[in-house]
Coordinates of C-alpha atoms in Angstrom, one line a residue:
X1 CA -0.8 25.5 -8.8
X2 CA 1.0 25.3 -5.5
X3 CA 4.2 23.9 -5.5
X4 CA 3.6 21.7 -2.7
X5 CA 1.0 20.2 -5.4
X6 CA 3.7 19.7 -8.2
X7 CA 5.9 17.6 -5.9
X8 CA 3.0 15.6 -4.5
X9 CA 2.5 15.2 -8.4
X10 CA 6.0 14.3 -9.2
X11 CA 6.1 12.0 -5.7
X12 CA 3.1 10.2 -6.9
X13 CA 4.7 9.3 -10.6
X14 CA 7.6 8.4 -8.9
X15 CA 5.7 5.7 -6.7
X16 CA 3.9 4.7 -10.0
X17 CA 6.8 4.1 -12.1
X18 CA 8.8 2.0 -9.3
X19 CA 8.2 -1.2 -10.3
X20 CA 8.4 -0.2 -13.9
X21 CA 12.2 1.6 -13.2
X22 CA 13.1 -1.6 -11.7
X23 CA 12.2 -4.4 -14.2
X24 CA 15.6 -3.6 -16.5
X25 CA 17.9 -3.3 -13.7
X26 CA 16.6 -6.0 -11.9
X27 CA 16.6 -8.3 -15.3
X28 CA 20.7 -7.5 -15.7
X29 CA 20.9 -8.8 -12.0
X30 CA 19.0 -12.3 -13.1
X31 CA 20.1 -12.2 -16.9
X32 CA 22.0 -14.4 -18.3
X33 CA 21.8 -18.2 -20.3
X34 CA 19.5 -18.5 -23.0
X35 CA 18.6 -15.1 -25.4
X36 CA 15.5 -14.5 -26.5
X37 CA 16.3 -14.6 -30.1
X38 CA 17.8 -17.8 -29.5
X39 CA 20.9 -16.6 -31.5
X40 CA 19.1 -15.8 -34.5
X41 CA 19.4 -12.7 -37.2
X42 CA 17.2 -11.2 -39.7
X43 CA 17.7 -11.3 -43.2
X44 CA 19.8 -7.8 -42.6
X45 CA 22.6 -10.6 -41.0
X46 CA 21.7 -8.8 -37.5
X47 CA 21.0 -10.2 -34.5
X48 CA 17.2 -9.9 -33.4
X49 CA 18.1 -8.4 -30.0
X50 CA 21.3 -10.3 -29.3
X51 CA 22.8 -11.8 -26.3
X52 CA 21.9 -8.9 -23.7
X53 CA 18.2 -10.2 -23.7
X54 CA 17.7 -13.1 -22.1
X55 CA 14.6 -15.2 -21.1
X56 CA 16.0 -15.6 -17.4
X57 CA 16.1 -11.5 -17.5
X58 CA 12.8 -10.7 -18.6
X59 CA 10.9 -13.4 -16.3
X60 CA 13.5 -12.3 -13.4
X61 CA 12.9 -8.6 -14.2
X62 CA 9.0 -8.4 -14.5
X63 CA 8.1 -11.2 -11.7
X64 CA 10.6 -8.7 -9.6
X65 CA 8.7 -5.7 -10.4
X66 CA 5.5 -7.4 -9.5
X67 CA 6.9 -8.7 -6.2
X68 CA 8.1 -4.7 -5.7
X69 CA 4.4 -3.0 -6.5
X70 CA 2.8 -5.6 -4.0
X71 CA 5.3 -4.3 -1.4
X72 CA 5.0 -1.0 -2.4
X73 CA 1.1 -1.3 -2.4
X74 CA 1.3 -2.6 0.8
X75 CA 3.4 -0.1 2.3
X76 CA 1.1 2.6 0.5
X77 CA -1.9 1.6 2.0
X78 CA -0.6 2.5 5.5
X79 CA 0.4 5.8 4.6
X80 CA -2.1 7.4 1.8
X81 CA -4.4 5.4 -0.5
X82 CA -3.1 7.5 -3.5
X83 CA 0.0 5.7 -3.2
X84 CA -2.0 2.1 -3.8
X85 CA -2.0 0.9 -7.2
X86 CA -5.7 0.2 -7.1
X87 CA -8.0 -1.9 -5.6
X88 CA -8.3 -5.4 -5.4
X89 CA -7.9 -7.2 -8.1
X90 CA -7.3 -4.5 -10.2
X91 CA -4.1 -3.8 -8.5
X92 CA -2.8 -7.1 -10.0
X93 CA -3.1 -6.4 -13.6
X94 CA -1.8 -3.1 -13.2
X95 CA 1.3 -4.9 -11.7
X96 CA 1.4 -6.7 -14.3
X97 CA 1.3 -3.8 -16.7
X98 CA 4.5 -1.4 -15.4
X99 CA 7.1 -4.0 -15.4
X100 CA 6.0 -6.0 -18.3
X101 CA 5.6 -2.6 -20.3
X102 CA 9.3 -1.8 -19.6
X103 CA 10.5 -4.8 -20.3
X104 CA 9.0 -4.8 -23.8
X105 CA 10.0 -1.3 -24.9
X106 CA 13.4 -2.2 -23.7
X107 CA 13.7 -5.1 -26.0
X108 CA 12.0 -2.7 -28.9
X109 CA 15.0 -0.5 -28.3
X110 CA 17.3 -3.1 -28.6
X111 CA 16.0 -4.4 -32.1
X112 CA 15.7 -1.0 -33.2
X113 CA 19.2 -0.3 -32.1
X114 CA 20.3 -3.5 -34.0
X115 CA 18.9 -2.4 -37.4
X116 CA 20.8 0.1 -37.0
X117 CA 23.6 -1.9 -36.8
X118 CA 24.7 -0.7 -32.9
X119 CA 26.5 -3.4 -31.2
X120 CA 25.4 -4.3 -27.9
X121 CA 26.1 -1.6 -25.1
X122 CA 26.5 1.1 -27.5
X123 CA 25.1 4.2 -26.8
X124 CA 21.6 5.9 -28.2
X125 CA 21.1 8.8 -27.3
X126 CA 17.0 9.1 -26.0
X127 CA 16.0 5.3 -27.1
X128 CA 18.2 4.0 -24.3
X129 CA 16.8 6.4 -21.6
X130 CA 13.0 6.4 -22.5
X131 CA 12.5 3.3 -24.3
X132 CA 11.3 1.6 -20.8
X133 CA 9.2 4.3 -20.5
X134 CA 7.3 4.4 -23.7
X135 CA 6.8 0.9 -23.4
X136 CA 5.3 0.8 -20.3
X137 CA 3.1 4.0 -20.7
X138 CA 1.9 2.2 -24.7
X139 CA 0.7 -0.7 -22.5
X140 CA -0.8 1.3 -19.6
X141 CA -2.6 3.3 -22.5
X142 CA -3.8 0.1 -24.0
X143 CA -4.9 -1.5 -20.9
X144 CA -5.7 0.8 -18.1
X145 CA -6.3 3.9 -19.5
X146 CA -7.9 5.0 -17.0
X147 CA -4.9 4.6 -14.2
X148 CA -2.5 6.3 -16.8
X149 CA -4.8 9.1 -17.1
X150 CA -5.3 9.3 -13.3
X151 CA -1.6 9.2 -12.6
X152 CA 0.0 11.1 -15.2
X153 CA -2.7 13.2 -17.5
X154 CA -5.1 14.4 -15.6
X155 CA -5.1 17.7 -13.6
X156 CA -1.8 18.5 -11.3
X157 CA -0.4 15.1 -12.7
X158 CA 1.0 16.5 -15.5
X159 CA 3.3 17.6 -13.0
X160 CA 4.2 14.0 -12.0
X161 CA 4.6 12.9 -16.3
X162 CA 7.0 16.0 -16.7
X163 CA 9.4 15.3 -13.6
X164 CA 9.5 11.4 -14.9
X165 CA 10.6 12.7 -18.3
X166 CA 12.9 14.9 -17.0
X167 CA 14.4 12.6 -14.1
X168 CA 14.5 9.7 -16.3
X169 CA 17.7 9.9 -17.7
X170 CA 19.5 11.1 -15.0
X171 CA 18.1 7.5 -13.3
X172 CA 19.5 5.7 -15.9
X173 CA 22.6 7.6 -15.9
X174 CA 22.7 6.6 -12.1
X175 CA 21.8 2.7 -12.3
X176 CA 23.8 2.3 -14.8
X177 CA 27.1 3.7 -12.9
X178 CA 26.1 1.4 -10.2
X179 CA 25.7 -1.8 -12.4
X180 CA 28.9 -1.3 -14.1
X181 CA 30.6 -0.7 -11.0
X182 CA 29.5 -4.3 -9.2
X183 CA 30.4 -6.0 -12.5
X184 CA 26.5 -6.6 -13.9
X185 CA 27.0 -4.3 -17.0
X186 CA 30.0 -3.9 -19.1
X187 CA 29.1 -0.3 -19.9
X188 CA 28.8 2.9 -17.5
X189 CA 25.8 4.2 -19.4

């Protein structure tokens, strides 16, 4: 395989995962009121989620990860038609899809992270970095088999899955900085 392939690959996953990589950050900038445990706790005593999860987040976050993948599948048709999302109407549910996807495995990470009794904003190592990810690539896989196949399985694409795994973290590392620093996170990781 060329390299010129591998980073068309890794481009292409990139693209893919844009409006996916965007529903968390973009729920911190619209978070806020009520949380989507309401306040409640298991019998464990621990919080569901907790406060960080809100229902204003998770609307703001996937209906702005929706709004991105139009754009971006607008843009994309003027340049190459592997950058659309897929055709008409099909492009919608798959829109649907990448930021809802992250949005969920986020909130699995964070109820997993509070039965193991981490307070909000503490660190975990790997479930903070790829829960987004798995999330979105369990509903892709359950949906649209077929596009996550296309985009991240099949032939040079591989490529594209291995640079998302390996430039994931450093993404999050870097969003992260940048939330902290305009006062939307109370964390720098």
């Amino acid at each position: 395989m060329a390299l010129a392939e591998a980073a068309l690959a890794a481009a292409l996953a990139f693209w893919s995962l844009l409006p996916a990589h965007a529903a968390n950050p973009l729920a911190v900038v619209f978070g806020g009121g009520t949380p989507m445990d309401f306040g409640r706790s298991l019998r464990d005593g621990k919080r569901i989620l907790g406060d960080g999860k809100t229902w204003r987040g998770f609307v703001g976050g996937a209906a702005s990860g929706f709004v991105l993948g139009l754009v971006l599948t607008v843009l994309g048709s003027f340049v190459d038609p592997r950058l659309s999302f897929g055709p008409w109407p099909w492009v919608l549910g798959i829109l649907i899809l990448l930021p809802l996807g992250a949005l969920l495995g986020d909130l699995l990470g964070a109820f997993v992270k509070r039965r193991l009794g981490l307070p909000r904003g503490a660190k975990a190592h790997g479930l903070d970095q790829y829960d987004f990810l798995i999330g979105t690539f369990l509903l892709l896989l359950a949906f649209a088999p077929a596009w996550w196949l296309a985009r991240f399985w099949t032939g040079e694409a591989i490529w594209g899955l291995v640079f998302i795994i390996v430039i994931t973290p450093v993404l999050h590392r870097v969003v992260n900085v940048i939330g902290y620093r305009w006062g939307r996170k109370r964390e720098p990781w």
